[in-house]
Amino acid sequence: MSTALNPQATLAAPMDSERFAAICRALSHPARVRIVDHLRTMQQCICGQIVEVLPLAQSTVSQHLKILKASGLVKGTIEGPRTCYCLDGGVLAQFKDMVKRL
Amino acid sequence: MSTALNPQATLAAPMDSERFAAICRALSHPARVRIVDHLRTMQQCICGQIVEVLPLAQSTVSQHLKILKASGLVKGTIEGPRTCYCLDGGVLAQFKDMVKRL
DNA sequence: ATCGTTTATCGTCGATCAACGATTTGATCT
DNA sequence: AGATCAAATCGTTGATCGACGATAAACGAT
């Protein structure tokens, strides 16, 4: 089997259903989708800005951010008293790639 | 609207986070991802064939199929005593499109 | 009409989720 | 040190999920 000749069937690692499902799970809540969307258009932002935009308590938003961070889609860097969140382009690209294969 | 000229920015409907999340939710379980994957490679198949492939009880697989059907990703047509399942290309395409925009 | 096959539904149970208010942690600024 | 602000964590509550066995429903075949 010439693996090189049939990119379609080969490299394409038999999609890790666990990982894919985990990312989908992170995106399985409207609030989290909106957060990702917001992060995409804003480039980056802090928790408080998201709280302003969503009809949810600060603690709830923080929870959602934690879930997104755990999935790898979002990463947060501490900046003084606040945390700056942004999308992880690499993980997002991975996800898009997996979806393409669906 | 020159949607063709600027696909990047397309106001293209401010992605319905509810709908997108709903589809992600359907894909948020490894078993369901595997079912979709199986359906993709098999083109179509019946519940029993999926049960053979997954380490789950028939009732559980049926439940997962019901969830996938509810999301629109999968459609099932009754064929005598059995039901033939297959992916809904349209919904799948919609989903891929939404992901592209992420 | 009864049997066998295939799928859907029911009922249950433990586990996880979503949301909130309250509290704690961490860092900056007086 | 003390005050202040942002963010994370805790603890609780009701709701939903995931899995299963058991049962029902639908259909074709004998």
PDB file of C-alpha atoms (C1' of nucleotides) in Angstrom:
ATOM      1  CA  MET A   1       0.000   0.000   0.000  1.00  0.00           C
ATOM      2  CA  SER A   2       1.582   3.245  -1.088  1.00  0.00           C
ATOM      3  CA  THR A   3       0.529   5.499   1.687  1.00  0.00           C
ATOM      4  CA  ALA A   4       1.842   8.470  -0.199  1.00  0.00           C
ATOM      5  CA  LEU A   5      -0.368   7.936  -3.190  1.00  0.00           C
ATOM      6  CA  ASN A   6      -3.621   7.994  -1.403  1.00  0.00           C
ATOM      7  CA  PRO A   7      -3.622  10.928   0.987  1.00  0.00           C
ATOM      8  CA  GLN A   8      -7.357  10.713   1.145  1.00  0.00           C
ATOM      9  CA  ALA A   9      -7.374   7.394   2.891  1.00  0.00           C
ATOM     10  CA  THR A  10      -4.112   7.391   4.754  1.00  0.00           C
ATOM     11  CA  LEU A  11      -2.546  10.055   6.884  1.00  0.00           C
ATOM     12  CA  ALA A  12      -5.958  11.038   7.898  1.00  0.00           C
ATOM     13  CA  ALA A  13      -5.490   9.167  11.127  1.00  0.00           C
ATOM     14  CA  PRO A  14      -8.707   7.331  11.834  1.00  0.00           C
ATOM     15  CA  MET A  15     -10.165  10.397  13.448  1.00  0.00           C
ATOM     16  CA  ASP A  16      -9.885  10.152  17.166  1.00  0.00           C
ATOM     17  CA  SER A  17     -13.521  10.087  18.114  1.00  0.00           C
ATOM     18  CA  GLU A  18     -12.707  10.763  21.747  1.00  0.00           C
ATOM     19  CA  ARG A  19     -10.830  13.934  21.049  1.00  0.00           C
ATOM     20  CA  PHE A  20     -13.258  15.140  18.455  1.00  0.00           C
ATOM     21  CA  ALA A  21     -16.188  14.505  20.746  1.00  0.00           C
ATOM     22  CA  ALA A  22     -14.421  16.337  23.540  1.00  0.00           C
ATOM     23  CA  ILE A  23     -14.055  19.457  21.439  1.00  0.00           C
ATOM     24  CA  CYS A  24     -17.639  19.220  20.262  1.00  0.00           C
ATOM     25  CA  ARG A  25     -18.666  18.867  23.850  1.00  0.00           C
ATOM     26  CA  ALA A  26     -16.931  22.129  24.645  1.00  0.00           C
ATOM     27  CA  LEU A  27     -18.904  23.750  21.844  1.00  0.00           C
ATOM     28  CA  SER A  28     -22.161  22.087  22.784  1.00  0.00           C
ATOM     29  CA  HIS A  29     -23.467  25.039  24.740  1.00  0.00           C
ATOM     30  CA  PRO A  30     -24.706  28.253  23.131  1.00  0.00           C
ATOM     31  CA  ALA A  31     -22.945  30.401  25.691  1.00  0.00           C
ATOM     32  CA  ARG A  32     -19.626  28.776  24.894  1.00  0.00           C
ATOM     33  CA  VAL A  33     -20.178  29.169  21.187  1.00  0.00           C
ATOM     34  CA  ARG A  34     -20.843  32.831  21.730  1.00  0.00           C
ATOM     35  CA  ILE A  35     -17.714  33.123  23.804  1.00  0.00           C
ATOM     36  CA  VAL A  36     -15.644  31.544  21.057  1.00  0.00           C
ATOM     37  CA  ASP A  37     -17.291  33.803  18.528  1.00  0.00           C
ATOM     38  CA  HIS A  38     -16.582  36.819  20.645  1.00  0.00           C
ATOM     39  CA  LEU A  39     -13.005  35.750  21.079  1.00  0.00           C
ATOM     40  CA  ARG A  40     -12.678  35.351  17.353  1.00  0.00           C
ATOM     41  CA  THR A  41     -13.863  38.851  16.557  1.00  0.00           C
ATOM     42  CA  MET A  42     -12.146  40.489  19.490  1.00  0.00           C
ATOM     43  CA  GLN A  43      -8.875  38.700  19.001  1.00  0.00           C
ATOM     44  CA  GLN A  44      -8.568  38.527  22.768  1.00  0.00           C
ATOM     45  CA  CYS A  45     -10.351  39.745  25.841  1.00  0.00           C
ATOM     46  CA  ILE A  46     -10.820  39.334  29.561  1.00  0.00           C
ATOM     47  CA  CYS A  47     -13.533  37.569  31.451  1.00  0.00           C
ATOM     48  CA  GLY A  48     -15.271  40.758  32.474  1.00  0.00           C
ATOM     49  CA  GLN A  49     -15.865  41.810  28.888  1.00  0.00           C
ATOM     50  CA  ILE A  50     -17.571  38.540  28.185  1.00  0.00           C
ATOM     51  CA  VAL A  51     -19.727  38.880  31.250  1.00  0.00           C
ATOM     52  CA  GLU A  52     -20.908  42.218  29.897  1.00  0.00           C
ATOM     53  CA  VAL A  53     -21.998  40.601  26.678  1.00  0.00           C
ATOM     54  CA  LEU A  54     -23.708  37.496  27.995  1.00  0.00           C
ATOM     55  CA  PRO A  55     -26.749  37.317  30.266  1.00  0.00           C
ATOM     56  CA  LEU A  56     -24.896  35.174  32.768  1.00  0.00           C
ATOM     57  CA  ALA A  57     -23.300  35.604  36.140  1.00  0.00           C
ATOM     58  CA  GLN A  58     -19.562  36.090  36.391  1.00  0.00           C
ATOM     59  CA  SER A  59     -19.073  32.747  38.035  1.00  0.00           C
ATOM     60  CA  THR A  60     -20.963  31.015  35.263  1.00  0.00           C
ATOM     61  CA  VAL A  61     -18.914  32.663  32.562  1.00  0.00           C
ATOM     62  CA  SER A  62     -15.767  31.713  34.408  1.00  0.00           C
ATOM     63  CA  GLN A  63     -16.953  28.115  34.440  1.00  0.00           C
ATOM     64  CA  HIS A  64     -17.582  28.155  30.710  1.00  0.00           C
ATOM     65  CA  LEU A  65     -14.147  29.616  30.137  1.00  0.00           C
ATOM     66  CA  LYS A  66     -12.659  26.870  32.227  1.00  0.00           C
ATOM     67  CA  ILE A  67     -14.375  24.260  30.089  1.00  0.00           C
ATOM     68  CA  LEU A  68     -13.208  25.902  26.887  1.00  0.00           C
ATOM     69  CA  LYS A  69      -9.702  26.080  28.260  1.00  0.00           C
ATOM     70  CA  ALA A  70      -9.792  22.428  29.229  1.00  0.00           C
ATOM     71  CA  SER A  71     -10.733  21.517  25.689  1.00  0.00           C
ATOM     72  CA  GLY A  72      -7.729  23.372  24.380  1.00  0.00           C
ATOM     73  CA  LEU A  73      -9.750  25.644  22.140  1.00  0.00           C
ATOM     74  CA  VAL A  74      -9.049  28.614  24.340  1.00  0.00           C
ATOM     75  CA  LYS A  75      -5.994  29.605  26.253  1.00  0.00           C
ATOM     76  CA  GLY A  76      -5.684  32.184  28.952  1.00  0.00           C
ATOM     77  CA  THR A  77      -2.648  34.070  30.106  1.00  0.00           C
ATOM     78  CA  ILE A  78      -2.553  35.840  33.400  1.00  0.00           C
ATOM     79  CA  GLU A  79      -1.905  39.528  33.105  1.00  0.00           C
ATOM     80  CA  GLY A  80      -1.693  41.121  36.432  1.00  0.00           C
ATOM     81  CA  PRO A  81      -5.015  40.974  38.203  1.00  0.00           C
ATOM     82  CA  ARG A  82      -6.847  39.742  35.129  1.00  0.00           C
ATOM     83  CA  THR A  83      -6.668  36.888  32.666  1.00  0.00           C
ATOM     84  CA  CYS A  84      -6.469  37.467  28.967  1.00  0.00           C
ATOM     85  CA  TYR A  85      -8.251  34.870  26.876  1.00  0.00           C
ATOM     86  CA  CYS A  86      -7.817  34.045  23.232  1.00  0.00           C
ATOM     87  CA  LEU A  87      -8.423  31.207  20.835  1.00  0.00           C
ATOM     88  CA  ASP A  88      -5.749  28.609  20.268  1.00  0.00           C
ATOM     89  CA  GLY A  89      -5.367  28.739  16.536  1.00  0.00           C
ATOM     90  CA  GLY A  90      -3.668  25.364  16.380  1.00  0.00           C
ATOM     91  CA  VAL A  91      -6.370  23.451  18.153  1.00  0.00           C
ATOM     92  CA  LEU A  92      -9.020  25.287  16.215  1.00  0.00           C
ATOM     93  CA  ALA A  93      -7.300  24.309  12.994  1.00  0.00           C
ATOM     94  CA  GLN A  94      -7.156  20.704  14.126  1.00  0.00           C
ATOM     95  CA  PHE A  95     -10.836  20.792  14.813  1.00  0.00           C
ATOM     96  CA  LYS A  96     -11.652  22.300  11.451  1.00  0.00           C
ATOM     97  CA  ASP A  97      -9.576  19.623   9.846  1.00  0.00           C
ATOM     98  CA  MET A  98     -11.438  16.870  11.603  1.00  0.00           C
ATOM     99  CA  VAL A  99     -14.747  18.380  10.606  1.00  0.00           C
ATOM    100  CA  LYS A 100     -13.649  18.546   6.999  1.00  0.00           C
ATOM    101  CA  ARG A 101     -13.176  14.806   7.093  1.00  0.00           C
ATOM    102  CA  LEU A 102     -16.671  14.131   8.295  1.00  0.00           C
TER     103      LEU A 102
ATOM    104  CA  MET B   1     -24.357  41.490  -1.729  1.00  0.00           C
ATOM    105  CA  SER B   2     -21.059  40.411  -3.072  1.00  0.00           C
ATOM    106  CA  THR B   3     -20.844  37.379  -0.904  1.00  0.00           C
ATOM    107  CA  ALA B   4     -18.478  35.957  -3.455  1.00  0.00           C
ATOM    108  CA  LEU B   5     -16.028  38.759  -3.189  1.00  0.00           C
ATOM    109  CA  ASN B   6     -15.468  38.722   0.497  1.00  0.00           C
ATOM    110  CA  PRO B   7     -16.219  35.321   1.911  1.00  0.00           C
ATOM    111  CA  GLN B   8     -14.088  36.146   4.885  1.00  0.00           C
ATOM    112  CA  ALA B   9     -16.206  38.902   6.286  1.00  0.00           C
ATOM    113  CA  THR B  10     -19.605  37.787   5.109  1.00  0.00           C
ATOM    114  CA  LEU B  11     -22.097  39.052   7.536  1.00  0.00           C
ATOM    115  CA  ALA B  12     -23.405  35.662   6.604  1.00  0.00           C
ATOM    116  CA  ALA B  13     -25.914  35.379   9.336  1.00  0.00           C
ATOM    117  CA  PRO B  14     -24.329  35.907  12.724  1.00  0.00           C
ATOM    118  CA  MET B  15     -23.918  32.211  13.199  1.00  0.00           C
ATOM    119  CA  ASP B  16     -26.830  30.850  15.109  1.00  0.00           C
ATOM    120  CA  SER B  17     -25.100  29.756  18.275  1.00  0.00           C
ATOM    121  CA  GLU B  18     -28.123  27.754  19.353  1.00  0.00           C
ATOM    122  CA  ARG B  19     -28.226  25.653  16.257  1.00  0.00           C
ATOM    123  CA  PHE B  20     -24.506  25.233  16.057  1.00  0.00           C
ATOM    124  CA  ALA B  21     -24.342  24.198  19.685  1.00  0.00           C
ATOM    125  CA  ALA B  22     -27.154  21.737  19.117  1.00  0.00           C
ATOM    126  CA  ILE B  23     -25.249  19.973  16.368  1.00  0.00           C
ATOM    127  CA  CYS B  24     -22.066  19.976  18.411  1.00  0.00           C
ATOM    128  CA  ARG B  25     -24.044  18.519  21.241  1.00  0.00           C
ATOM    129  CA  ALA B  26     -25.103  15.653  18.992  1.00  0.00           C
ATOM    130  CA  LEU B  27     -21.448  15.065  18.208  1.00  0.00           C
ATOM    131  CA  SER B  28     -20.302  15.455  21.781  1.00  0.00           C
ATOM    132  CA  HIS B  29     -20.226  11.749  22.498  1.00  0.00           C
ATOM    133  CA  PRO B  30     -17.600   9.365  21.113  1.00  0.00           C
ATOM    134  CA  ALA B  31     -20.184   6.736  20.301  1.00  0.00           C
ATOM    135  CA  ARG B  32     -22.145   9.164  18.185  1.00  0.00           C
ATOM    136  CA  VAL B  33     -19.027  10.330  16.414  1.00  0.00           C
ATOM    137  CA  ARG B  34     -18.242   6.741  15.597  1.00  0.00           C
ATOM    138  CA  ILE B  35     -21.749   6.212  14.343  1.00  0.00           C
ATOM    139  CA  VAL B  36     -21.465   9.213  12.052  1.00  0.00           C
ATOM    140  CA  ASP B  37     -18.087   8.006  10.895  1.00  0.00           C
ATOM    141  CA  HIS B  38     -19.479   4.567  10.206  1.00  0.00           C
ATOM    142  CA  LEU B  39     -22.380   6.052   8.333  1.00  0.00           C
ATOM    143  CA  ARG B  40     -19.991   8.084   6.267  1.00  0.00           C
ATOM    144  CA  THR B  41     -17.924   5.111   5.162  1.00  0.00           C
ATOM    145  CA  MET B  42     -20.850   2.746   4.791  1.00  0.00           C
ATOM    146  CA  GLN B  43     -23.007   5.233   2.986  1.00  0.00           C
ATOM    147  CA  GLN B  44     -25.972   3.813   4.863  1.00  0.00           C
ATOM    148  CA  CYS B  45     -26.769   1.039   7.272  1.00  0.00           C
ATOM    149  CA  ILE B  46     -29.210  -0.311   9.787  1.00  0.00           C
ATOM    150  CA  CYS B  47     -29.119  -0.136  13.538  1.00  0.00           C
ATOM    151  CA  GLY B  48     -28.050  -3.741  13.943  1.00  0.00           C
ATOM    152  CA  GLN B  49     -24.870  -3.233  11.986  1.00  0.00           C
ATOM    153  CA  ILE B  50     -23.886  -0.403  14.249  1.00  0.00           C
ATOM    154  CA  VAL B  51     -24.592  -2.469  17.313  1.00  0.00           C
ATOM    155  CA  GLU B  52     -22.162  -5.052  15.969  1.00  0.00           C
ATOM    156  CA  VAL B  53     -19.442  -2.458  15.714  1.00  0.00           C
ATOM    157  CA  LEU B  54     -19.873  -0.665  19.015  1.00  0.00           C
ATOM    158  CA  PRO B  55     -19.514  -2.097  22.520  1.00  0.00           C
ATOM    159  CA  LEU B  56     -22.969  -0.914  23.476  1.00  0.00           C
ATOM    160  CA  ALA B  57     -26.374  -2.436  24.008  1.00  0.00           C
ATOM    161  CA  GLN B  58     -28.926  -2.214  21.239  1.00  0.00           C
ATOM    162  CA  SER B  59     -31.119   0.119  23.223  1.00  0.00           C
ATOM    163  CA  THR B  60     -28.223   2.453  23.822  1.00  0.00           C
ATOM    164  CA  VAL B  61     -27.324   2.586  20.156  1.00  0.00           C
ATOM    165  CA  SER B  62     -30.938   3.258  19.316  1.00  0.00           C
ATOM    166  CA  GLN B  63     -30.908   6.148  21.746  1.00  0.00           C
ATOM    167  CA  HIS B  64     -27.800   7.603  20.162  1.00  0.00           C
ATOM    168  CA  LEU B  65     -29.379   7.283  16.743  1.00  0.00           C
ATOM    169  CA  LYS B  66     -32.432   9.087  17.998  1.00  0.00           C
ATOM    170  CA  ILE B  67     -30.278  11.953  19.209  1.00  0.00           C
ATOM    171  CA  LEU B  68     -28.421  12.141  15.916  1.00  0.00           C
ATOM    172  CA  LYS B  69     -31.710  12.103  14.054  1.00  0.00           C
ATOM    173  CA  ALA B  70     -33.083  14.872  16.257  1.00  0.00           C
ATOM    174  CA  SER B  71     -30.082  17.016  15.409  1.00  0.00           C
ATOM    175  CA  GLY B  72     -30.769  16.558  11.723  1.00  0.00           C
ATOM    176  CA  LEU B  73     -27.354  15.128  10.975  1.00  0.00           C
ATOM    177  CA  VAL B  74     -28.805  11.706  10.363  1.00  0.00           C
ATOM    178  CA  LYS B  75     -32.009  10.641   8.772  1.00  0.00           C
ATOM    179  CA  GLY B  76     -33.649   7.275   8.902  1.00  0.00           C
ATOM    180  CA  THR B  77     -36.116   5.729   6.539  1.00  0.00           C
ATOM    181  CA  ILE B  78     -38.196   2.762   7.532  1.00  0.00           C
ATOM    182  CA  GLU B  79     -37.718  -0.259   5.335  1.00  0.00           C
ATOM    183  CA  GLY B  80     -39.955  -3.020   6.401  1.00  0.00           C
ATOM    184  CA  PRO B  81     -38.996  -4.255   9.807  1.00  0.00           C
ATOM    185  CA  ARG B  82     -35.806  -2.245   9.872  1.00  0.00           C
ATOM    186  CA  THR B  83     -34.725   1.343   9.591  1.00  0.00           C
ATOM    187  CA  CYS B  84     -32.063   2.470   7.182  1.00  0.00           C
ATOM    188  CA  TYR B  85     -29.893   5.277   8.446  1.00  0.00           C
ATOM    189  CA  CYS B  86     -27.727   7.660   6.522  1.00  0.00           C
ATOM    190  CA  LEU B  87     -26.170  11.073   6.889  1.00  0.00           C
ATOM    191  CA  ASP B  88     -28.060  14.135   5.787  1.00  0.00           C
ATOM    192  CA  GLY B  89     -25.609  15.730   3.422  1.00  0.00           C
ATOM    193  CA  GLY B  90     -27.305  19.093   3.599  1.00  0.00           C
ATOM    194  CA  VAL B  91     -27.172  19.456   7.337  1.00  0.00           C
ATOM    195  CA  LEU B  92     -23.650  18.146   7.388  1.00  0.00           C
ATOM    196  CA  ALA B  93     -22.669  20.753   4.819  1.00  0.00           C
ATOM    197  CA  GLN B  94     -24.318  23.455   6.899  1.00  0.00           C
ATOM    198  CA  PHE B  95     -22.335  22.332   9.879  1.00  0.00           C
ATOM    199  CA  LYS B  96     -19.076  22.307   7.978  1.00  0.00           C
ATOM    200  CA  ASP B  97     -19.847  25.772   6.783  1.00  0.00           C
ATOM    201  CA  MET B  98     -20.445  27.032  10.275  1.00  0.00           C
ATOM    202  CA  VAL B  99     -17.204  25.496  11.452  1.00  0.00           C
ATOM    203  CA  LYS B 100     -15.313  27.129   8.633  1.00  0.00           C
ATOM    204  CA  ARG B 101     -16.461  30.466   9.959  1.00  0.00           C
ATOM    205  CA  LEU B 102     -15.133  29.834  13.429  1.00  0.00           C
TER     206      LEU B 102
ATOM    207  C1'  DA C   1     -52.477 -16.495  13.285  1.00  0.00           C
ATOM    208  C1'  DT C   2     -48.085 -17.188  15.114  1.00  0.00           C
ATOM    209  C1'  DC C   3     -43.223 -16.856  15.028  1.00  0.00           C
ATOM    210  C1'  DG C   4     -38.763 -14.604  14.449  1.00  0.00           C
ATOM    211  C1'  DT C   5     -36.342 -10.473  13.503  1.00  0.00           C
ATOM    212  C1'  DT C   6     -35.399  -5.653  14.038  1.00  0.00           C
ATOM    213  C1'  DT C   7     -35.995  -1.378  16.201  1.00  0.00           C
ATOM    214  C1'  DA C   8     -38.128   1.807  19.473  1.00  0.00           C
ATOM    215  C1'  DT C   9     -39.645   2.952  24.001  1.00  0.00           C
ATOM    216  C1'  DC C  10     -39.970   2.616  29.140  1.00  0.00           C
ATOM    217  C1'  DG C  11     -38.187   2.825  33.683  1.00  0.00           C
ATOM    218  C1'  DT C  12     -34.344   3.104  36.577  1.00  0.00           C
ATOM    219  C1'  DC C  13     -29.942   4.698  38.527  1.00  0.00           C
ATOM    220  C1'  DG C  14     -25.707   6.985  39.085  1.00  0.00           C
ATOM    221  C1'  DA C  15     -23.048  10.647  37.034  1.00  0.00           C
ATOM    222  C1'  DT C  16     -22.491  14.977  35.076  1.00  0.00           C
ATOM    223  C1'  DC C  17     -24.199  19.682  33.765  1.00  0.00           C
ATOM    224  C1'  DA C  18     -25.733  24.543  34.218  1.00  0.00           C
ATOM    225  C1'  DA C  19     -26.595  28.179  37.005  1.00  0.00           C
ATOM    226  C1'  DC C  20     -26.193  30.987  40.916  1.00  0.00           C
ATOM    227  C1'  DG C  21     -24.562  33.481  45.227  1.00  0.00           C
ATOM    228  C1'  DA C  22     -20.947  33.603  48.386  1.00  0.00           C
ATOM    229  C1'  DT C  23     -16.298  33.312  49.272  1.00  0.00           C
ATOM    230  C1'  DT C  24     -11.378  33.057  48.259  1.00  0.00           C
ATOM    231  C1'  DT C  25      -7.346  34.053  45.731  1.00  0.00           C
ATOM    232  C1'  DG C  26      -4.059  37.203  43.357  1.00  0.00           C
ATOM    233  C1'  DA C  27      -2.338  41.353  41.942  1.00  0.00           C
ATOM    234  C1'  DT C  28      -2.181  46.313  41.755  1.00  0.00           C
ATOM    235  C1'  DC C  29      -2.369  50.846  43.917  1.00  0.00           C
ATOM    236  C1'  DT C  30      -2.508  54.028  47.887  1.00  0.00           C
TER     237       DT C  30
ATOM    238  C1'  DA D   1      -0.506  47.073  55.613  1.00  0.00           C
ATOM    239  C1'  DG D   2      -4.995  47.936  53.748  1.00  0.00           C
ATOM    240  C1'  DA D   3      -8.196  48.780  50.025  1.00  0.00           C
ATOM    241  C1'  DT D   4      -9.702  47.463  45.623  1.00  0.00           C
ATOM    242  C1'  DC D   5     -10.663  45.043  41.562  1.00  0.00           C
ATOM    243  C1'  DA D   6     -10.775  40.823  38.553  1.00  0.00           C
ATOM    244  C1'  DA D   7     -11.099  36.037  38.352  1.00  0.00           C
ATOM    245  C1'  DA D   8     -11.432  31.474  40.223  1.00  0.00           C
ATOM    246  C1'  DT D   9     -13.377  28.238  43.308  1.00  0.00           C
ATOM    247  C1'  DC D  10     -16.881  26.325  46.563  1.00  0.00           C
ATOM    248  C1'  DG D  11     -21.286  24.513  47.635  1.00  0.00           C
ATOM    249  C1'  DT D  12     -25.861  23.823  46.413  1.00  0.00           C
ATOM    250  C1'  DT D  13     -29.846  22.850  43.480  1.00  0.00           C
ATOM    251  C1'  DG D  14     -32.581  21.093  39.753  1.00  0.00           C
ATOM    252  C1'  DA D  15     -32.119  19.208  35.163  1.00  0.00           C
ATOM    253  C1'  DT D  16     -30.240  16.284  31.785  1.00  0.00           C
ATOM    254  C1'  DC D  17     -27.210  12.423  30.245  1.00  0.00           C
ATOM    255  C1'  DG D  18     -25.617   7.665  29.457  1.00  0.00           C
ATOM    256  C1'  DA D  19     -26.217   3.068  30.073  1.00  0.00           C
ATOM    257  C1'  DC D  20     -28.786  -0.965  30.678  1.00  0.00           C
ATOM    258  C1'  DG D  21     -32.461  -4.669  30.803  1.00  0.00           C
ATOM    259  C1'  DA D  22     -37.063  -5.434  29.887  1.00  0.00           C
ATOM    260  C1'  DT D  23     -40.789  -4.759  27.123  1.00  0.00           C
ATOM    261  C1'  DA D  24     -43.459  -3.217  23.255  1.00  0.00           C
ATOM    262  C1'  DA D  25     -44.247  -2.331  18.401  1.00  0.00           C
ATOM    263  C1'  DA D  26     -43.804  -3.200  13.409  1.00  0.00           C
ATOM    264  C1'  DC D  27     -43.126  -6.105   9.833  1.00  0.00           C
ATOM    265  C1'  DG D  28     -42.047 -10.308   6.900  1.00  0.00           C
ATOM    266  C1'  DA D  29     -42.237 -15.202   6.620  1.00  0.00           C
ATOM    267  C1'  DT D  30     -44.111 -19.723   7.665  1.00  0.00           C
TER     268       DT D  30
END
